[in-house]
XYZ file of N, CA, C and O in Angstrom:
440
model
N -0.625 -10.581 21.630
C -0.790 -9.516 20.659
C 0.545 -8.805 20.450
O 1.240 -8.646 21.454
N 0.955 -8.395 19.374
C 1.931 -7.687 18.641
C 1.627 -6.074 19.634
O 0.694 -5.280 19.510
N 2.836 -6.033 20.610
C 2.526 -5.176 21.590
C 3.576 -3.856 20.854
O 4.686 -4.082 20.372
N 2.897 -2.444 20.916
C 3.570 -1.561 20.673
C 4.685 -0.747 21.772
O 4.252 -0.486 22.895
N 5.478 -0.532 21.578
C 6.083 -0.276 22.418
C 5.396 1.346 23.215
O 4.631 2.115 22.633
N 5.857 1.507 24.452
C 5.132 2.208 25.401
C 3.596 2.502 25.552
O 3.114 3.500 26.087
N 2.851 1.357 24.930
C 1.522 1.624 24.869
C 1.330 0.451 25.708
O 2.195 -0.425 25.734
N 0.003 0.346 26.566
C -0.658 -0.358 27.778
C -1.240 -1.209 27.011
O -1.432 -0.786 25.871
N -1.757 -2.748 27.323
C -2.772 -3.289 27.026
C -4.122 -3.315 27.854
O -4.003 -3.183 29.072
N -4.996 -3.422 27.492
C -6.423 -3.102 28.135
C -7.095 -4.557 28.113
O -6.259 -5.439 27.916
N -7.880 -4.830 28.206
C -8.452 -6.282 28.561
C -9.961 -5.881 28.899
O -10.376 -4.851 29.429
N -10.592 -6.893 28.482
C -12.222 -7.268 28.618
C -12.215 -6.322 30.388
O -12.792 -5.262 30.628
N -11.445 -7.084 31.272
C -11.552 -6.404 32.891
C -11.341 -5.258 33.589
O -11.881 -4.735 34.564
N -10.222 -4.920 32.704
C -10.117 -3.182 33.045
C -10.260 -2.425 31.845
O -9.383 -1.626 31.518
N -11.121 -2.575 31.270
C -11.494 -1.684 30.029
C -11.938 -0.072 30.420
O -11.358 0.995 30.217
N -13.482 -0.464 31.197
C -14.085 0.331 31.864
C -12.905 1.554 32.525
O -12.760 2.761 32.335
N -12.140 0.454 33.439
C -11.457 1.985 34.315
C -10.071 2.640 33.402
O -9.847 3.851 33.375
N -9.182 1.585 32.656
C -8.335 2.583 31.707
C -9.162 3.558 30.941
O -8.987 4.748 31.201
N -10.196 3.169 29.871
C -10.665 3.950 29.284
C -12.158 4.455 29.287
O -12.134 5.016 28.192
N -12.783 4.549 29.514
C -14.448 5.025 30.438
C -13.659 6.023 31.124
O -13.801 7.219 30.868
N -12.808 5.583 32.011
C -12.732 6.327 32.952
C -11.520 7.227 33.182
O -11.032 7.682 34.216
N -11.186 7.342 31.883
C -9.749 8.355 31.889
C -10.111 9.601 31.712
O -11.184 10.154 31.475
N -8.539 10.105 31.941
C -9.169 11.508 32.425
C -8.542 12.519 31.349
O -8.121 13.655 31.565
N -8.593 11.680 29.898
C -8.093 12.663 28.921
C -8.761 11.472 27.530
O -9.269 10.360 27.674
N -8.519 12.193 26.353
C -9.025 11.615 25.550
C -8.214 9.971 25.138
O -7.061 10.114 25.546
N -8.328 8.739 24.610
C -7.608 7.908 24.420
C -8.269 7.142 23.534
O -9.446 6.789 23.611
N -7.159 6.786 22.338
C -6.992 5.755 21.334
C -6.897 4.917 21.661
O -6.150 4.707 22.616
N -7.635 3.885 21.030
C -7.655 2.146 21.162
C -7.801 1.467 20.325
O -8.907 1.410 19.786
N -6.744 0.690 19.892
C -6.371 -0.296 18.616
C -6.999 -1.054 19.119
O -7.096 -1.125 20.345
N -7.554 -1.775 18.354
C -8.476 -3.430 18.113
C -7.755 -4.194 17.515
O -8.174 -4.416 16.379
N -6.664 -4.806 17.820
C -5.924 -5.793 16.966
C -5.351 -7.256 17.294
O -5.525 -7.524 18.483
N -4.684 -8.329 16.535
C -4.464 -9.502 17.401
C -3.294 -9.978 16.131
O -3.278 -9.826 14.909
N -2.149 -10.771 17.351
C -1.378 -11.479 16.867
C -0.945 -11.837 15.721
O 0.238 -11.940 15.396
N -2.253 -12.119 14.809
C -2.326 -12.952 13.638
C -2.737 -11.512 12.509
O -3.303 -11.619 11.421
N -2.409 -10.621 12.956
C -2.995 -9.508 11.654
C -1.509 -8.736 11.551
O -0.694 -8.485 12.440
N -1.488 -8.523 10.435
C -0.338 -8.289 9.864
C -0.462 -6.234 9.506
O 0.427 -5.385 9.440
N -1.611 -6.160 9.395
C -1.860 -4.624 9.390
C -1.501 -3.567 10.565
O -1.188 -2.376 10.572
N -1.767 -4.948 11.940
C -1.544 -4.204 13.542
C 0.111 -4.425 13.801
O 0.649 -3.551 14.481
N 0.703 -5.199 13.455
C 2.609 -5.182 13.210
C 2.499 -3.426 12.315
O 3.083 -2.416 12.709
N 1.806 -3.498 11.372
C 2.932 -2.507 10.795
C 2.454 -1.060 11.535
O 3.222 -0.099 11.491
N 1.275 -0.967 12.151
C 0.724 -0.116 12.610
C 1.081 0.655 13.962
O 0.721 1.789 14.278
N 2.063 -0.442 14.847
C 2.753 -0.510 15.993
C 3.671 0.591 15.991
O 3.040 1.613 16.259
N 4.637 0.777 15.843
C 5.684 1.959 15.437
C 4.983 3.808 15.505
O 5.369 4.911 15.891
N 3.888 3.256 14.926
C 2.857 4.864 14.718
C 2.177 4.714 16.267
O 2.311 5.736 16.940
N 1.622 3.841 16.788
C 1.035 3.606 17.752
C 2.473 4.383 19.189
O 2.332 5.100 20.179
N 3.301 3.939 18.744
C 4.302 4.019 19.725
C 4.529 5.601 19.409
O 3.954 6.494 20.031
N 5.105 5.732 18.751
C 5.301 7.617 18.655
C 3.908 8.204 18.615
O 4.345 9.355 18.611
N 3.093 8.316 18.595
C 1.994 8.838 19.096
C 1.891 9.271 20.609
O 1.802 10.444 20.972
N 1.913 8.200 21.426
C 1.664 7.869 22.772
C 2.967 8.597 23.246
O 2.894 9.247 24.290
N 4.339 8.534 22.457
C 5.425 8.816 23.050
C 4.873 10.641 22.826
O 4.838 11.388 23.804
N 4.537 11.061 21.605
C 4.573 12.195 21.547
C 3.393 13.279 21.513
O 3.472 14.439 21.108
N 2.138 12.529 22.105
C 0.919 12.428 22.596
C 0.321 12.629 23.797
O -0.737 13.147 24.153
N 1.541 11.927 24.525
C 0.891 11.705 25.853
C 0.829 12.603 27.156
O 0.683 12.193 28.307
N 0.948 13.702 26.802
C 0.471 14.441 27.405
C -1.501 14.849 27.275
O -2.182 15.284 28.204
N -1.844 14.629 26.290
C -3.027 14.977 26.168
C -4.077 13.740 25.628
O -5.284 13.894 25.811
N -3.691 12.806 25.118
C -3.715 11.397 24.691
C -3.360 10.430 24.897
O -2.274 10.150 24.389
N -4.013 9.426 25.700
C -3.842 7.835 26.176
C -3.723 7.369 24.975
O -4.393 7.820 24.046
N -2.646 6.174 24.804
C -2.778 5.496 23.405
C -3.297 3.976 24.128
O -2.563 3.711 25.080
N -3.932 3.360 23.996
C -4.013 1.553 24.411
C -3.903 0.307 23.228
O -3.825 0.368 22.001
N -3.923 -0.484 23.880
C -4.142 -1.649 22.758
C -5.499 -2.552 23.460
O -5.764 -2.498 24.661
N -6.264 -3.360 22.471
C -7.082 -4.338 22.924
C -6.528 -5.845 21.803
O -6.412 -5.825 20.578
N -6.309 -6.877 22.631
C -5.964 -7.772 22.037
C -7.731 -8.737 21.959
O -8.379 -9.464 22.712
N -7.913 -8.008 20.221
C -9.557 -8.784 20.173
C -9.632 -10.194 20.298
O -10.820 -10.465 20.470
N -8.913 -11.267 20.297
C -8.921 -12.622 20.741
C -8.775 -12.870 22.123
O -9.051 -13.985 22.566
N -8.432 -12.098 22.748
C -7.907 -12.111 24.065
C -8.992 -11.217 25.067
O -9.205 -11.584 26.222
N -9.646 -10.004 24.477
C -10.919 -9.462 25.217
C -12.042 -9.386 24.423
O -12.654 -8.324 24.311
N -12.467 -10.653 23.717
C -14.060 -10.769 22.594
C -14.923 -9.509 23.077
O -15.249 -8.637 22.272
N -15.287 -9.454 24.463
C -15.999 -8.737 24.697
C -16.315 -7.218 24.363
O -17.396 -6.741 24.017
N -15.126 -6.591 24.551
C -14.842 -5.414 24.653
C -15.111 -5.026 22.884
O -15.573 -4.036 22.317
N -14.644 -6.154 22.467
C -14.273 -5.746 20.955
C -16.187 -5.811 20.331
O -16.698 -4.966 19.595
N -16.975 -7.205 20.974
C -17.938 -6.960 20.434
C -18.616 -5.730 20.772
O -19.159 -5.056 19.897
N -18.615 -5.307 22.313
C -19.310 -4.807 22.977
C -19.156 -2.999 21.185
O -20.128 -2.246 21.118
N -18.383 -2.845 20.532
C -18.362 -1.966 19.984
C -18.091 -1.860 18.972
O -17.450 -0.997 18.372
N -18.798 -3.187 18.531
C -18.580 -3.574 17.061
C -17.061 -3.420 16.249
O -16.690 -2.618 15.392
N -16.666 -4.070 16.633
C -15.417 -4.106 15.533
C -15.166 -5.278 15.304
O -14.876 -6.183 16.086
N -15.323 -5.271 13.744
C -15.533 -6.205 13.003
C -14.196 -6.782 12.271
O -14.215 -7.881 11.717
N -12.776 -5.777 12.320
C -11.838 -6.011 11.640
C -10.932 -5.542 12.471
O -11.255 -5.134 13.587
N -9.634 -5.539 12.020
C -8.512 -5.449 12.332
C -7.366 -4.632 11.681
O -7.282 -5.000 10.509
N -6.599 -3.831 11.915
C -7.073 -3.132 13.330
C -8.105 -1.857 13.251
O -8.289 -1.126 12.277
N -8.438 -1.821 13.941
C -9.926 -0.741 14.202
C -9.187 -0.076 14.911
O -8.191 -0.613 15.396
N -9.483 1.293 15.165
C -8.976 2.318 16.280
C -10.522 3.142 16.489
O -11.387 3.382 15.647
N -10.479 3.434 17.844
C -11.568 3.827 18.758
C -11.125 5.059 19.061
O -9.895 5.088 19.083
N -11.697 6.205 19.331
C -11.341 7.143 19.753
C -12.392 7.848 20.938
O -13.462 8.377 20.634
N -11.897 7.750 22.256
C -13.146 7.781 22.894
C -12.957 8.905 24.084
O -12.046 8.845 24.909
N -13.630 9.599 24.057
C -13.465 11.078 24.751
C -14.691 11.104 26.074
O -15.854 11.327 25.735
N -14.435 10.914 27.291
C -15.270 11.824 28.750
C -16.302 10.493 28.741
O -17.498 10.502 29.030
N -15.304 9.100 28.232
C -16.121 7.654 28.189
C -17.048 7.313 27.153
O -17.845 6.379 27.246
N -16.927 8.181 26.025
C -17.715 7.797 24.779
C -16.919 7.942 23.475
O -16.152 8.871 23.219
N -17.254 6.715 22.550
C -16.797 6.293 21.376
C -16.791 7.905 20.654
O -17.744 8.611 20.984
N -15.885 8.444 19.802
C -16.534 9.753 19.417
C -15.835 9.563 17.303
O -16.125 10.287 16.351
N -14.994 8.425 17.340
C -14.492 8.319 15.936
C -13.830 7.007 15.924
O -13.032 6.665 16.798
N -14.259 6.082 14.659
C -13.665 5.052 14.764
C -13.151 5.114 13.073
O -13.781 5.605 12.136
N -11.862 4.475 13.041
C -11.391 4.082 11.903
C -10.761 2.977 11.295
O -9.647 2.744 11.764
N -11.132 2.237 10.404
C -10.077 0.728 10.497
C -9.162 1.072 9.068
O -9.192 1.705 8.012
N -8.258 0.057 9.972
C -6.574 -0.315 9.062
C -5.816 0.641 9.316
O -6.006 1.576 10.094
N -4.509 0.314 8.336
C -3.698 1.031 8.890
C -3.359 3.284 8.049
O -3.811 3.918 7.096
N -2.520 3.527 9.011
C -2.166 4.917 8.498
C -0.759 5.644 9.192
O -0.193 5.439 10.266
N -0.580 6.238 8.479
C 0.288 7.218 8.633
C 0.464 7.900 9.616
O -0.566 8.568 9.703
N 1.311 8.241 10.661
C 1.134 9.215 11.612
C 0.486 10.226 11.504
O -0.368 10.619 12.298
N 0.935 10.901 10.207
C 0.788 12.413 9.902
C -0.874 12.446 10.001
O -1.496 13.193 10.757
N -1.537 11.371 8.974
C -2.468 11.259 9.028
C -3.745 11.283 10.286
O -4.779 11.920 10.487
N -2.749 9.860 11.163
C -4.162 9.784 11.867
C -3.946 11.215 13.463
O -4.789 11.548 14.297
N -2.662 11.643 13.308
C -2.552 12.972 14.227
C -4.092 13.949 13.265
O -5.149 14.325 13.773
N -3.739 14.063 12.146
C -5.129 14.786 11.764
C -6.265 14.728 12.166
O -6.902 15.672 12.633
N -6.764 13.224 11.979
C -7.759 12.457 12.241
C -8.266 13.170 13.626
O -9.318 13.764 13.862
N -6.977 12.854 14.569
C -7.521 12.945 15.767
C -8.097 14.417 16.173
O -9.091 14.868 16.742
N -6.771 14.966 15.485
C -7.310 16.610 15.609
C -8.385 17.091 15.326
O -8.753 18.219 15.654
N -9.111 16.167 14.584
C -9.838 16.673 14.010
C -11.449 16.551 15.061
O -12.534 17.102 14.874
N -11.244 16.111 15.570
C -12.576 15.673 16.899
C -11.780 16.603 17.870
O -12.611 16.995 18.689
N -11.053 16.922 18.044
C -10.819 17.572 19.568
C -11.458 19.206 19.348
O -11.453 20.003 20.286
């Protein structure tokens, strides 16, 4: 998967304990190799997390690489972002956006 810089990858195996079980709110891209929306989306992913992370986990899920995780929560496209707060889904959005934007987004659930 088209890895963003300073963001973790998550996997079908440690899904549960990076994110279930974190101890702050965290974003999770649904994306894979072959999607051209999750390249351009990377860069935002990365300054987020860089300028986020104090209060916000950013992750990645590589959906070819953890089917599960991705079915387990329906995402049907690429890239999807999850937003999941105290281990529950609380906002999902697909494709791509703007920093400015999805900082709103997020703000906007907290």
């Amino acid at each position: 998967m088209f890895k963003a810089a300073g963001v973790d990858e998550v996997t079908d195996a440690n899904f549960a304990d990076e994110v279930l079980g974190a101890d702050r709110t965290v974003l999770v891209e649904f994306g894979a190799d072959w999607c051209g929306p999750c390249r351009q989306l990377a860069p935002v992913l990365s300054a987020v997390a860089e300028e986020e992370g104090h209060r916000l986990k950013v992750v990645q899920v590589d959906v070819d690489a953890s089917p599960g995780t991705a079915a387990a929560y329906g995402v049907l496209a690429a890239p999807t972002l999850i937003l999941f707060r105290d281990g529950e889904p609380v906002k999902s959005m697909v494709g791509t956006r703007p920093k400015r934007r999805l900082l709103q987004e997020i703000d906007d659930i907290r």
